[in-house]
Coordinates of C-alpha atoms and ligand atoms in Angstrom, one line a residue:
X21 CA 32.8 16.1 14.4
X22 CA 31.2 13.3 12.5
X23 CA 26.9 13.9 12.2
X24 CA 24.7 11.3 14.0
X25 CA 23.8 10.1 9.9
X26 CA 27.8 10.3 9.5
X27 CA 28.5 8.2 12.6
X28 CA 25.6 5.6 11.5
X29 CA 26.9 5.1 8.0
X30 CA 30.4 4.7 9.5
X31 CA 29.1 1.6 11.9
X32 CA 26.9 0.0 8.6
X33 CA 30.3 0.4 6.5
X34 CA 32.2 -1.3 9.5
X35 CA 29.5 -4.5 9.2
X36 CA 29.2 -5.0 5.7
X37 CA 32.9 -3.9 4.4
X38 CA 32.1 -1.6 0.9
X39 CA 35.0 -1.3 -1.2
X40 CA 33.3 2.3 -1.7
X41 CA 31.0 4.3 0.3
X42 CA 29.1 6.9 -1.9
X43 CA 26.7 9.8 -0.1
X44 CA 23.5 10.6 -2.8
X45 CA 22.9 14.0 -3.5
X46 CA 19.8 13.0 -5.9
X47 CA 21.5 14.9 -8.9
X48 CA 20.4 14.3 -12.5
X49 CA 23.8 13.9 -13.0
X50 CA 24.2 11.2 -10.1
X51 CA 20.7 9.4 -11.2
X52 CA 22.3 8.8 -14.7
X53 CA 25.5 7.3 -13.3
X54 CA 23.4 5.2 -11.1
X55 CA 21.2 4.0 -14.0
X56 CA 24.5 3.1 -15.9
X57 CA 25.6 1.0 -13.3
X58 CA 22.3 -0.8 -13.4
X59 CA 22.7 -1.6 -17.0
X60 CA 26.1 -2.7 -16.4
X61 CA 24.9 -5.3 -14.1
X62 CA 23.1 -7.0 -16.9
X63 CA 19.7 -7.1 -15.5
X64 CA 18.3 -3.9 -16.3
X65 CA 17.5 -3.0 -19.9
X66 CA 17.2 1.0 -21.6
X67 CA 13.6 0.8 -23.3
X68 CA 13.0 2.4 -26.3
X69 CA 14.1 6.3 -26.1
X70 CA 12.0 7.5 -28.7
X71 CA 8.8 6.1 -27.2
X72 CA 9.8 6.2 -23.4
X73 CA 12.3 8.3 -23.0
X74 CA 14.5 8.0 -19.9
X75 CA 12.7 4.5 -19.2
X76 CA 14.2 1.0 -17.9
X77 CA 13.0 -1.9 -17.4
X78 CA 14.6 -4.2 -14.4
X79 CA 14.7 -7.8 -13.9
X80 CA 15.2 -9.0 -10.2
X81 CA 16.0 -12.6 -9.3
X82 CA 13.1 -15.0 -10.4
X83 CA 12.8 -16.1 -6.5
X84 CA 12.7 -12.1 -5.5
X85 CA 9.5 -11.0 -7.3
X86 CA 7.1 -10.3 -4.1
X87 CA 7.0 -9.3 -0.4
X88 CA 8.2 -12.7 1.7
X89 CA 6.0 -12.3 4.8
X90 CA 7.0 -15.6 6.3
X91 CA 10.8 -13.5 6.5
X92 CA 9.8 -10.5 7.6
X93 CA 10.0 -10.0 11.3
X94 CA 9.2 -7.4 14.1
X95 CA 11.9 -7.5 16.9
X96 CA 11.4 -6.4 20.9
X97 CA 12.2 -8.4 23.7
X98 CA 8.7 -9.1 24.5
X99 CA 7.3 -11.6 22.1
X100 CA 3.5 -10.4 22.9
X101 CA 4.5 -6.7 21.8
X102 CA 4.1 -8.1 18.5
X103 CA 1.5 -10.1 18.9
X104 CA 0.2 -13.1 17.2
X105 CA 0.0 -11.7 13.1
X106 CA 3.4 -11.0 13.2
X107 CA 7.0 -13.0 13.5
X108 CA 9.0 -12.4 16.3
X109 CA 12.7 -12.4 17.1
X110 CA 14.3 -11.3 20.0
X111 CA 16.6 -8.4 19.3
X112 CA 19.6 -10.1 20.5
X113 CA 19.0 -12.9 18.1
X114 CA 18.2 -11.1 15.5
X115 CA 21.2 -8.8 15.7
X116 CA 23.5 -12.0 16.2
X117 CA 21.5 -14.4 12.9
X118 CA 21.0 -11.5 10.6
X119 CA 24.5 -9.8 11.7
X120 CA 26.2 -12.8 10.6
X121 CA 24.3 -12.4 7.1
X122 CA 25.3 -8.6 6.8
X123 CA 29.2 -9.0 7.9
X124 CA 31.2 -8.3 4.7
X125 CA 27.7 -8.5 2.5
X126 CA 28.7 -5.8 0.7
X127 CA 32.8 -6.8 -0.1
X128 CA 33.7 -5.9 -3.4
X129 CA 30.6 -3.9 -4.1
X130 CA 29.5 0.3 -3.2
X131 CA 27.3 1.2 -0.4
X132 CA 25.1 4.1 -1.4
X133 CA 24.1 6.2 1.4
X134 CA 20.6 7.4 0.2
X135 CA 19.2 10.3 3.0
X136 CA 15.3 10.8 2.2
X137 CA 12.5 12.2 3.0
X138 CA 9.5 10.7 3.6
X139 CA 6.2 13.2 2.8
X140 CA 6.7 16.7 1.7
X141 CA 10.0 18.7 2.1
X142 CA 9.2 21.0 5.6
X143 CA 6.0 19.1 6.4
X144 CA 5.5 19.1 10.1
X145 CA 3.9 15.4 9.5
X146 CA 7.2 14.6 7.2
X147 CA 10.0 12.6 8.5
X148 CA 13.9 11.4 7.6
X149 CA 15.3 8.4 6.7
X150 CA 18.6 7.5 5.8
X151 CA 19.2 3.7 3.6
X152 CA 22.6 2.2 3.2
X153 CA 22.3 -0.2 0.3
X154 CA 24.4 -1.9 -2.6
X155 CA 21.6 -2.0 -5.0
X156 CA 21.6 0.9 -7.8
X157 CA 18.3 -0.3 -8.5
X158 CA 17.0 0.7 -4.9
X159 CA 19.0 3.8 -5.1
X160 CA 16.8 5.0 -8.6
X161 CA 13.6 3.3 -7.3
X162 CA 14.4 5.7 -4.1
X163 CA 15.2 8.7 -6.1
X164 CA 11.7 8.2 -7.5
X165 CA 9.8 7.4 -4.4
X166 CA 10.9 9.8 -1.9
X167 CA 12.5 13.2 -1.9
X168 CA 15.9 12.0 -1.8
X169 CA 19.3 13.6 -1.6
X170 CA 20.7 17.0 -0.8
X171 CA 17.1 17.9 0.6
X172 CA 16.9 15.4 2.7
X173 CA 20.5 16.1 4.5
X174 CA 19.4 19.5 4.4
X175 CA 16.1 19.1 6.3
X176 CA 18.3 16.3 8.9
X177 CA 21.4 18.6 9.3
X178 CA 22.7 17.6 12.8
X179 CA 19.8 15.8 14.4
X180 CA 19.8 12.1 15.3
X181 CA 16.2 12.1 14.4
X182 CA 16.4 9.8 11.3
X183 CA 15.3 6.0 10.5
X184 CA 18.3 4.3 9.8
X185 CA 17.9 1.6 7.2
X186 CA 20.5 -1.4 6.3
X187 CA 19.8 -2.5 3.2
X188 CA 22.0 -5.7 1.6
X189 CA 21.0 -7.9 -1.4
X190 CA 23.4 -10.3 0.1
X191 CA 23.5 -13.4 -2.0
X192 CA 19.6 -13.2 -3.0
X193 CA 19.3 -16.7 -1.5
X194 CA 15.9 -17.0 0.1
X195 CA 17.2 -19.0 2.5
X196 CA 19.1 -16.3 3.9
X197 CA 16.6 -13.1 3.4
X198 CA 15.4 -11.6 6.3
X199 CA 13.4 -8.5 6.6
X200 CA 13.8 -7.2 10.4
X201 CA 12.4 -4.0 12.2
X202 CA 13.6 -3.2 15.5
X203 CA 10.8 -0.2 16.2
X204 CA 12.4 0.6 19.9
X205 CA 15.5 1.6 18.1
X206 CA 13.6 2.8 15.1
X207 CA 16.3 0.5 12.9
X208 CA 15.6 -1.7 9.5
X209 CA 18.0 -4.2 8.3
X210 CA 16.9 -6.3 5.4
X211 CA 19.1 -8.7 3.6
X212 CA 18.8 -10.9 0.7
X213 CA 16.2 -9.4 -1.8
X214 CA 16.2 -6.5 -4.1
X215 CA 12.5 -6.2 -4.6
X216 CA 10.0 -3.9 -3.5
X217 CA 8.7 -3.6 -0.2
X218 CA 11.3 -5.8 1.2
X219 CA 14.3 -3.5 -0.1
X220 CA 13.0 -0.3 -0.7
X221 CA 12.6 0.4 2.9
X222 CA 11.1 4.3 3.0
X223 CA 7.7 2.1 1.6
X224 CA 6.2 -0.6 4.0
X225 CA 9.6 -1.1 6.7
X226 CA 9.4 3.1 7.7
X227 CA 6.3 4.3 6.5
X228 CA 4.3 1.9 8.1
X229 CA 5.9 -0.6 10.1
X230 CA 8.2 1.6 11.9
X231 CA 5.4 4.5 11.3
X232 CA 2.9 2.8 12.8
X233 CA 4.5 2.1 16.1
X234 CA 5.4 5.3 16.5
X235 CA 2.4 6.9 15.4
X236 CA 0.8 5.2 18.5
X237 CA 3.2 6.4 20.8
X238 CA 2.8 10.0 19.5
X239 CA -1.4 9.7 18.8
X240 CA -1.1 9.8 15.3
X241 CA -1.8 7.3 12.5
X242 CA 0.1 5.7 9.5
X243 CA -2.1 3.6 7.5
X244 CA -1.8 1.4 4.0
X245 CA -4.1 3.8 2.7
X246 CA -4.5 5.9 -0.7
X247 CA -5.7 9.5 -0.5
X248 CA -8.3 10.9 -2.8
X249 CA -10.1 14.1 -3.4
X250 CA -13.5 14.0 -4.6
X251 CA -14.5 17.1 -6.4
X252 CA -18.2 17.8 -7.1
X253 CA -20.1 20.2 -9.3
X254 CA -19.0 23.9 -8.4
X255 CA -15.5 22.8 -7.9
X256 CA -15.5 21.8 -4.2
X257 CA -13.0 18.7 -3.1
X258 CA -13.8 16.5 -0.3
X259 CA -11.0 14.0 0.7
X260 CA -11.6 10.6 1.6
X261 CA -8.6 7.8 2.5
X262 CA -9.1 4.0 1.7
X263 CA -7.1 1.0 2.9
X264 CA -7.5 -2.3 0.5
X265 CA -4.8 -5.0 1.4
X266 CA -2.2 -5.2 -1.6
X267 CA -3.3 -5.6 -5.5
X268 CA -7.2 -4.7 -4.1
X269 CA -7.4 -1.5 -6.2
X270 CA -5.8 1.4 -4.4
X271 CA -3.6 2.5 -7.2
X272 CA -6.4 2.6 -9.7
X273 CA -9.5 3.7 -7.2
X274 CA -7.0 6.8 -6.2
X275 CA -6.1 7.5 -10.1
X276 CA -9.2 6.9 -11.4
X277 CA -11.2 8.7 -14.6
X278 CA -14.5 9.1 -13.2
X279 CA -17.4 8.2 -15.5
X280 CA -19.3 10.7 -14.0
X281 CA -17.2 14.2 -15.1
X282 CA -20.1 15.2 -17.5
X283 CA -21.5 15.5 -14.1
X284 CA -18.8 17.4 -12.2
X285 CA -17.4 14.7 -10.3
X286 CA -13.8 14.0 -10.7
X287 CA -10.9 12.5 -8.8
X288 CA -7.9 13.8 -8.1
X289 CA -4.6 12.0 -6.4
X290 CA -3.0 12.9 -3.4
X291 CA -1.1 9.1 -2.9
X292 CA -2.2 5.3 -3.9
X293 CA -0.6 3.3 -1.2
X294 CA 0.0 5.2 2.2
X295 CA -1.2 7.7 4.5
X296 CA 0.3 9.6 7.5
X297 CA -2.3 11.8 9.5
X298 CA -2.3 14.3 12.3
X299 CA -5.2 15.5 14.2
X300 CA -4.4 19.6 12.9
X301 CA -5.9 22.5 14.1
X302 CA -9.2 22.6 12.6
X303 CA -10.1 19.2 14.3
X304 CA -9.7 17.5 11.1
X305 CA -7.6 14.5 10.4
X306 CA -4.8 15.9 8.0
X307 CA -3.2 13.6 5.3
X308 CA -0.3 13.3 3.9
X309 CA 1.1 11.0 1.2
X310 CA 4.8 10.2 2.6
X311 CA 5.8 8.8 -0.8
X312 CA 6.7 11.0 -3.8
X313 CA 6.3 8.1 -6.7
X314 CA 4.1 5.3 -7.3
X315 CA 5.1 1.7 -7.2
X316 CA 2.0 -0.1 -8.9
X317 CA 0.8 -3.0 -10.4
X318 CA 1.4 -3.4 -14.1
X319 CA -0.6 -6.3 -15.0
X320 CA -4.3 -5.0 -16.0
X321 CA -3.3 -1.5 -16.5
X322 CA -4.6 0.1 -19.6
X323 CA -5.8 2.6 -21.3
X324 CA -9.2 1.6 -20.3
X325 CA -8.7 1.0 -16.7
X326 CA -6.4 3.8 -16.1
X327 CA -5.9 6.3 -18.5
X328 CA -4.2 8.4 -15.9
X329 CA -1.2 6.1 -15.4
X330 CA -0.6 4.9 -18.6
X331 CA -0.1 8.8 -19.8
X332 CA 2.1 8.7 -17.0
X333 CA 4.5 5.6 -17.6
X334 CA 6.0 7.2 -21.1
X335 CA 8.8 9.1 -19.5
X336 CA 11.1 9.0 -16.1
X337 CA 9.8 5.3 -15.3
X338 CA 11.2 2.0 -14.0
X339 CA 9.3 -0.8 -14.9
X340 CA 10.0 -3.9 -13.1
X341 CA 9.6 -8.0 -14.2
X342 CA 7.4 -7.0 -17.1
X343 CA 7.9 -8.4 -20.3
X344 CA 9.5 -6.1 -23.4
X345 CA 8.5 -6.6 -27.2
X346 CA 11.4 -6.3 -29.8
X347 CA 10.9 -2.4 -30.1
X348 CA 12.4 -2.0 -26.3
X349 CA 8.9 -1.3 -25.1
X350 CA 7.1 -2.6 -22.0
X351 CA 4.4 -5.2 -22.5
X352 CA 1.8 -6.6 -20.2
X353 CA -1.2 -9.1 -19.5
X354 CA -4.2 -6.6 -19.8
X355 CA -2.3 -3.8 -21.1
X356 CA -5.0 -3.9 -24.0
X357 CA -2.9 -4.7 -27.4
X358 CA -2.1 -8.3 -28.4
X359 CA 1.0 -10.0 -26.9
X360 CA 3.5 -9.1 -30.5
X361 CA 5.5 -11.4 -32.3
X362 CA 8.9 -11.5 -30.8
X363 CA 7.9 -10.7 -26.9
X364 CA 10.1 -11.5 -24.2
X365 CA 9.2 -12.4 -20.8
X366 CA 9.7 -10.9 -17.6
X367 CA 12.4 -13.7 -17.6
X368 CA 14.3 -12.8 -20.4
X369 CA 12.9 -15.9 -22.5
X370 CA 11.2 -15.8 -25.9
X371 CA 7.4 -15.7 -25.0
X372 CA 5.4 -18.8 -25.6
X373 CA 2.0 -18.9 -24.7
X374 CA 2.0 -22.6 -23.6
X375 CA 4.4 -21.2 -21.0
X376 CA 2.2 -18.7 -19.2
X377 CA 2.5 -14.8 -18.5
X378 CA 4.7 -12.7 -20.1
X379 CA 4.9 -10.5 -17.5
X380 CA 5.1 -11.4 -13.5
X381 CA 1.8 -11.1 -11.9
X382 CA 3.4 -8.6 -9.2
X383 CA 5.2 -7.0 -12.5
X384 CA 5.2 -3.2 -11.4
X385 CA 6.2 0.4 -12.5
X386 CA 7.8 3.1 -10.6
X387 CA 6.7 6.5 -11.8
X388 CA 7.0 10.3 -10.3
X389 CA 3.5 10.9 -8.9
X390 CA 3.4 14.1 -10.4
X391 CA 3.7 12.8 -13.7
X392 CA 0.0 12.1 -13.4
X393 CA -2.1 14.0 -15.0
X394 CA -4.8 13.6 -11.7
X395 CA -2.3 14.7 -9.3
X396 CA -4.0 17.2 -6.8
X397 CA -2.8 20.4 -7.0
X398 CA -2.7 19.8 -3.0
X399 CA -0.5 17.1 -3.3
X400 CA 2.3 18.5 -1.2
X401 CA 0.9 20.5 0.8
X402 CA 2.9 20.8 4.0
X403 CA -0.2 20.9 6.5
X404 CA -1.9 17.7 4.8
X405 CA -5.5 17.6 3.6
X406 CA -8.6 17.2 5.6
X407 CA -9.8 13.5 5.6
X408 CA -13.9 13.2 5.6
X409 CA -14.1 9.8 5.1
X410 CA -12.0 6.4 5.6
X411 CA -12.8 3.2 3.3
X412 CA -12.1 -0.3 4.0
X413 CA -12.5 -2.8 1.3
X414 CA -11.1 -6.0 -0.1
X415 CA -11.6 -8.7 -2.2
X416 CA -15.3 -10.7 -0.7
X417 CA -16.3 -13.2 -4.0
X418 CA -19.1 -13.9 -2.0
X419 CA -19.7 -11.4 1.3
X420 CA -19.8 -7.9 1.4
X421 CA -21.7 -5.5 -0.6
X422 CA -20.7 -2.8 -3.0
X423 CA -20.7 -0.4 -0.2
X424 CA -22.0 0.1 3.3
X425 CA -21.6 2.3 5.8
X426 CA -20.6 2.1 9.8
X427 CA -23.5 3.3 12.6
X428 CA -20.5 5.1 14.2
X429 CA -16.7 5.3 15.0
X430 CA -16.9 2.4 17.3
X431 CA -18.3 0.1 14.8
X432 CA -16.4 1.4 11.8
X433 CA -13.1 0.6 13.9
X434 CA -15.1 -3.1 13.9
X435 CA -15.8 -2.8 10.5
X436 CA -12.1 -2.2 9.8
X437 CA -11.1 -5.0 12.0
X438 CA -12.8 -7.6 10.4
X439 CA -11.7 -7.0 7.0
X440 CA -10.6 -10.0 5.1
X441 CA -9.8 -10.6 1.9
X442 CA -8.4 -13.1 -0.9
X443 CA -4.6 -13.3 -1.2
X444 CA -2.8 -11.8 -4.4
X445 CA 0.5 -11.6 -6.3
X446 CA 1.5 -8.8 -4.2
X447 CA 3.5 -11.5 -1.8
X448 CA 4.5 -14.7 -2.1
X449 CA 2.3 -17.7 -1.3
X450 CA -0.9 -19.2 -2.1
X451 CA -3.2 -17.0 -4.2
X452 CA -6.9 -16.3 -3.5
X453 CA -7.0 -17.7 -0.1
X454 CA -9.4 -15.7 2.1
X455 CA -7.7 -14.5 5.0
X456 CA -8.1 -11.5 7.3
X457 CA -6.5 -8.6 7.3
X458 CA -7.4 -5.6 9.3
X459 CA -7.3 -2.2 8.2
X460 CA -5.4 -4.2 4.9
X461 CA -2.3 -3.7 8.1
X462 CA -1.6 -7.6 8.8
X463 CA 1.6 -7.4 6.9
X464 CA 2.4 -4.0 8.0
X465 CA 1.5 -3.1 11.8
X466 CA 4.7 -3.1 13.6
X467 CA 3.3 -3.9 16.8
X468 CA 0.5 -6.1 18.9
X469 CA -2.9 -5.5 16.4
X470 CA -4.6 -5.5 19.5
X471 CA -3.0 -2.5 20.5
X472 CA -3.5 -1.2 17.4
X473 CA -7.6 -1.8 17.6
X474 CA -6.9 0.4 21.0
X475 CA -5.1 3.3 18.9
X476 CA -7.9 3.4 16.8
X477 CA -10.8 3.8 19.1
X478 CA -8.8 6.4 21.0
X479 CA -7.8 8.2 18.1
X480 CA -11.7 8.1 17.4
X481 CA -12.2 9.8 20.9
X482 CA -9.7 12.8 20.3
X483 CA -10.7 13.9 16.7
X484 CA -13.2 16.7 16.8
X485 CA -14.5 15.6 13.5
X486 CA -14.0 12.4 12.9
X487 CA -14.2 11.0 9.2
X488 CA -17.1 8.8 8.4
X489 CA -16.4 5.0 8.1
X490 CA -17.3 2.9 4.9
X491 CA -16.5 -0.4 3.5
X492 CA -16.7 -1.2 -0.4
X493 CA -16.2 -4.5 -2.5
X494 CA -15.4 -4.6 -6.1
X495 CA -15.0 -7.9 -6.2
X496 CA -18.4 -9.7 -6.0
X497 CA -18.9 -12.3 -8.5
X498 CA -22.0 -14.1 -9.8
X499 CA -22.8 -17.2 -9.7
X500 CA -21.0 -17.6 -13.5
X501 CA -18.0 -16.7 -11.2
X502 CA -17.7 -13.2 -13.2
X503 CA -17.6 -9.7 -11.3
X504 CA -20.9 -8.1 -10.8
X505 CA -19.4 -4.4 -10.6
X506 CA -17.4 -3.2 -13.6
X507 CA -14.9 -1.1 -11.5
X508 CA -12.8 1.3 -12.2
X509 CA -13.8 4.5 -13.3
X510 CA -17.3 3.2 -12.3
X511 CA -16.4 3.4 -8.8
X512 CA -16.9 7.1 -9.0
X513 CA -20.5 6.4 -8.1
X514 CA -20.1 4.8 -5.1
X515 CA -17.8 7.6 -3.9
X516 CA -20.7 10.0 -5.1
X517 CA -23.1 8.4 -2.4
X518 CA -20.0 8.2 0.1
X519 CA -19.7 12.0 -0.4
X520 CA -23.9 12.2 0.3
X521 CA -23.6 10.4 3.4
X522 CA -20.5 12.3 4.6
X523 CA -22.9 15.8 3.7
X524 CA -25.9 14.3 5.8
X525 CA -27.8 13.3 2.2
X526 CA -27.8 10.1 0.2
X527 CA -30.4 8.0 0.7
X528 CA -29.6 4.6 2.8
X529 CA -31.3 1.8 4.3
X530 CA -30.7 -0.1 7.8
X531 CA -29.2 -3.6 7.6
X532 CA -27.6 -5.8 10.6
X533 CA -24.3 -4.6 8.6
X534 CA -24.6 -1.0 8.5
X535 CA -25.8 1.3 6.0
X536 CA -26.6 0.1 2.2
X537 CA -27.9 2.7 -0.6
X538 CA -31.5 2.4 -1.6
X539 CA -32.3 1.1 -4.9
X540 CA -32.1 5.1 -6.4
X541 CA -29.6 5.9 -3.8
X542 CA -26.6 5.1 -6.5
X543 CA -26.6 7.1 -9.6
X544 CA -26.8 4.4 -12.1
X545 CA -27.6 6.6 -15.1
X546 CA -25.4 5.5 -18.1
X547 CA -24.1 1.8 -16.9
X548 CA -25.7 -0.7 -18.2
X549 CA -26.0 -3.3 -15.4
X550 CA -28.9 -5.8 -15.1
X551 CA -31.0 -5.6 -12.1
X552 CA -30.2 -9.2 -11.0
X553 CA -26.6 -8.0 -10.7
X554 CA -27.8 -5.2 -8.8
X555 CA -29.7 -7.4 -6.3
X556 CA -27.1 -9.8 -5.8
X557 CA -24.4 -6.7 -5.1
X558 CA -26.7 -5.5 -2.5
X559 CA -27.6 -8.8 -0.9
X560 CA -26.9 -9.0 3.0
X561 CA -27.0 -13.2 3.0
X562 CA -27.2 -13.9 7.1
X563 CA -26.2 -17.5 6.6
X564 CA -22.9 -16.2 4.6
X565 CA -22.7 -13.6 7.6
X566 CA -22.9 -16.3 10.0
X567 CA -19.9 -17.8 8.6
X568 CA -17.8 -15.0 8.7
X569 CA -18.5 -13.9 11.9
X570 CA -17.8 -17.4 13.0
X571 CA -14.4 -16.7 11.7
X572 CA -13.6 -13.3 12.8
X573 CA -14.3 -14.7 16.7
X574 CA -11.8 -17.3 15.8
X575 CA -9.4 -14.5 14.7
X576 CA -10.1 -12.6 17.5
X577 CA -9.6 -15.3 20.2
X578 CA -5.9 -15.3 19.1
X579 CA -5.5 -12.0 20.9
X580 CA -6.9 -13.2 24.0
X581 CA -7.5 -10.5 26.7
X582 CA -5.5 -8.1 25.0
X583 CA -8.5 -7.6 22.7
X584 CA -10.5 -4.7 23.4
X585 CA -13.9 -5.2 24.9
X586 CA -15.2 -2.6 22.7
X587 CA -14.1 -4.9 19.4
X588 CA -16.1 -8.0 21.2
X589 CA -19.4 -5.6 21.9
X590 CA -19.5 -4.7 18.4
X591 CA -19.3 -8.5 17.4
X592 CA -22.0 -9.5 19.7
X593 CA -24.1 -6.7 18.7
X594 CA -23.7 -7.5 14.8
X595 CA -24.8 -11.1 15.9
X596 CA -28.0 -9.6 17.4
X597 CA -28.9 -7.7 14.6
X598 CA -29.3 -10.6 12.3
X599 CA -31.2 -12.3 14.9
X600 CA -33.5 -9.9 15.4
X601 CA -33.8 -8.7 11.6
X602 CA -36.9 -10.4 9.7
X603 CA -35.6 -12.8 6.8
X604 CA -36.4 -11.5 3.9
Ligands
LIG704 P1 -0.3 -2.6 -3.8 O1 0.5 -1.5 -4.9 O2 -0.2 -4.0 -4.0 O3 -0.8 -1.9 -2.6 O4 -2.0 -2.9 -4.9 P2 -3.2 -1.6 -5.2 O5 -4.0 -1.8 -3.7 O6 -2.6 -0.7 -5.4 O7 -3.9 -2.4 -6.1 P3 -3.8 -1.6 -7.7 O8 -4.7 -0.3 -7.7 O9 -2.7 -1.8 -8.5 O10 -4.9 -3.2 -8.5 C1 -4.3 -4.4 -8.2 C2 -5.4 -5.1 -9.3 O11 -6.9 -4.9 -9.4 C3 -5.2 -5.0 -10.6 O12 -4.8 -5.5 -11.6 C4 -6.0 -4.0 -11.2 O13 -6.5 -4.1 -12.5 C5 -7.0 -4.7 -10.6 N1 -8.1 -4.1 -9.8 C6 -8.3 -2.6 -9.8 N2 -9.4 -1.9 -9.4 C7 -10.3 -3.2 -9.7 C8 -12.0 -2.9 -10.3 O14 -12.6 -1.5 -9.7 N3 -12.4 -3.9 -10.3 C9 -11.8 -5.0 -10.7 N4 -12.6 -6.2 -11.2 N5 -10.3 -5.2 -10.7 C10 -9.8 -3.8 -10.0
LIG705 C1 2.1 -3.8 -1.3 O1 2.6 -5.0 -1.5 O2 1.0 -3.6 -0.3 C2 2.8 -3.1 -2.4 C3 4.1 -3.6 -2.9 O3 2.1 -2.1 -2.3 S1 5.4 -3.4 -2.1 O4 6.6 -1.8 -2.4 O5 5.9 -4.6 -2.6 O6 5.0 -3.8 -0.6
LIG706 MN1 0.2 -1.2 -1.0

C-alpha cells in the first residue's frame, strides 16, 4: 500500500509528467549530486573552494529575483475569506487555470520529492511538509532551510498530516507565474518562479500563509518574526520576537553583535524570519524557529554591520544573484571592500560603474543557522523559548520614534495593526513607497486580516503571561535625509530598555502613542550622537500622527464590519489623547 505521501507524489507526477521521480533522503552524497546537477544547468558556479569551501553562486532568471505579490493568491470558496489585502481565486478556477500550466511542466525533467520538517525534529510545535520540485537549486536550498529528507519521512511515517507543495519552474515567464494557496486543503501550487519565497515552499507559503490559517483554527500563532535572546549581566536570557517587514532588519537584529557587550549584554539568535508560537504549560507563549537556515539579504552585510553572519558565510553557503570577483568570491554593495577589478555582475556581465550595481538589491545568502557564532544553545529546544516581548517596526522616515511601549495588549495589537513601512526590493514593484503592513504580515496572512486582528485579540485573553508589546524604528531620517540612529549593534540599547520595561524598571514618559524612554532611560554611554538628533528621534509630532491616523482609518475601512470593534476603539482613543495633550 502506498503511504499518503506516495499517493500524493503519484498524483503530482501524473499532472506534471516528469521523466523521473527522485525521493530525497537529505544525505551528503545526494547533496553533492544535486549541486553537480545545478552546475551542469549552467546557472550556477562553484565558488573559490579555498576561501569558500562548499559554497556556490546561483543566478536566477533576471525576471525572477524577488517575491511577486501580485501573482500570489489565496484560494477559498468565499472571496471575503481572504479579505481586501489578498489576491483571490476560486479553488475550481485556480485548479483549472494553474493546472493547465502544470500539466506536463516537468516533461524532460526530474521531479525531486523533498520531505521536510518545519521546526526541530520531534517538537510538538513542528510540522511536516512535502515539496515536489523540478529545480535542483530549490532542493539544495531546502536542505539548508529545513530539516529535510529521512528525518522528515521518519517523523511523518504513514500519516497524512503533511502540507503538500507542488512546484515547477515552468518556463519562468512572469505571464505564466502563479503562487496559489488552498488553505482549506493545506495545499500549495507554485509555477513559473525559481526564486526564494515563491519557490522554497516551506518558508512563506507554508510557514506563514498556510500556517497562519491553521494557527487561527487551532489557537496558536504563526508570525513573520525573528526570535532573539537578550543576555543580561549575570547570564540570564530573556526572549523577544520582532516583526519587521521584508528587508527591514530582522536578520540583522537577530544576529547583532551588541555594542554593550562590556556591560554584560549580548544577543543570541533563535531565528531570523518566522516564529511559530503556542501557549506552554508555564503560561508563556513558547516560540520555535520553524526554519534551519537563514535566507538573508546580502547587500549592506559587512564585518561592521553583521560580523556573525559574515563569519557564517564562508562555508556551505549558496549565494543567489550576488556579484562575483575574478577569484570566484561573492561580492556585493556594502560588503566593506572596494569593487575589485574584473568584478562580474549578478547578470554575469563585466561590472561597469555606469551601469549600476553588481549585486541585485535583493540578492541573498542561504546558510545553515547553526553556523552563526550567535546561535542560541536552545535554538532547537523542542518546547520552544518563552517570549517576554513582541516588537513591531518598519521603515518610517518621519513618523515613529526610535522606540515606544504600548499601554496594554489590546493597544499593542492596534500598534501592530497600524504598522506601515516604506517598500523594499524584497518584492517586485516600487521601492520606498509607504504602505500599511499590519504585523509585517500583509503579504503573508493566509486569510482575512480582520479575522487575523480578532485572533490576536483573542490570544491576548488566553495567554496567562502575555508578552509586552513595543514598536521600534531604526530608520528615522533627519532634514538632511540621513538616518538619525546608527542602528545595527547599537540597537541593543533599545533592547536593554525593552528588557527593563518587561522587568518593571526602565524610565518612561507617557505620550498619546504610548510610553517613550525618558532622556536618561536609554543607555547612551559610549555613543556619539548629537542631542538634536536624539530630540528628533523621540519627537511625537501631532500633525504627522494626525495624517497617519487618517491613512490607517482609510485602510481599516476596507475591512467593513469585519474589523474588530476593539481596533476602532483604540483608533478613536489615540486621536482623543492627542486632542487632550498640551502641545509642547
Ligand atoms: P527579509 O529577509 O526580507 O525578511 O529581511 P530582514 O527583515 O531580515 O532584513 P535584513 O536584516 O536583511 O536587513 C535589510 C536591510 O536593512 C539590509 O540592507 C541591512 O543592511 C539594513 N538594516 C538592517 N538593520 C539596520 C539598522 O539597524 N539600521 C539601518 N540603517 N539599516 C539596517
Ligand atoms: C521576505 O521577503 O520576507 C523574505 C525573503 O524573507 S523570501 O523568502 O523571498 O520571502
Ligand atoms: Mn522575511
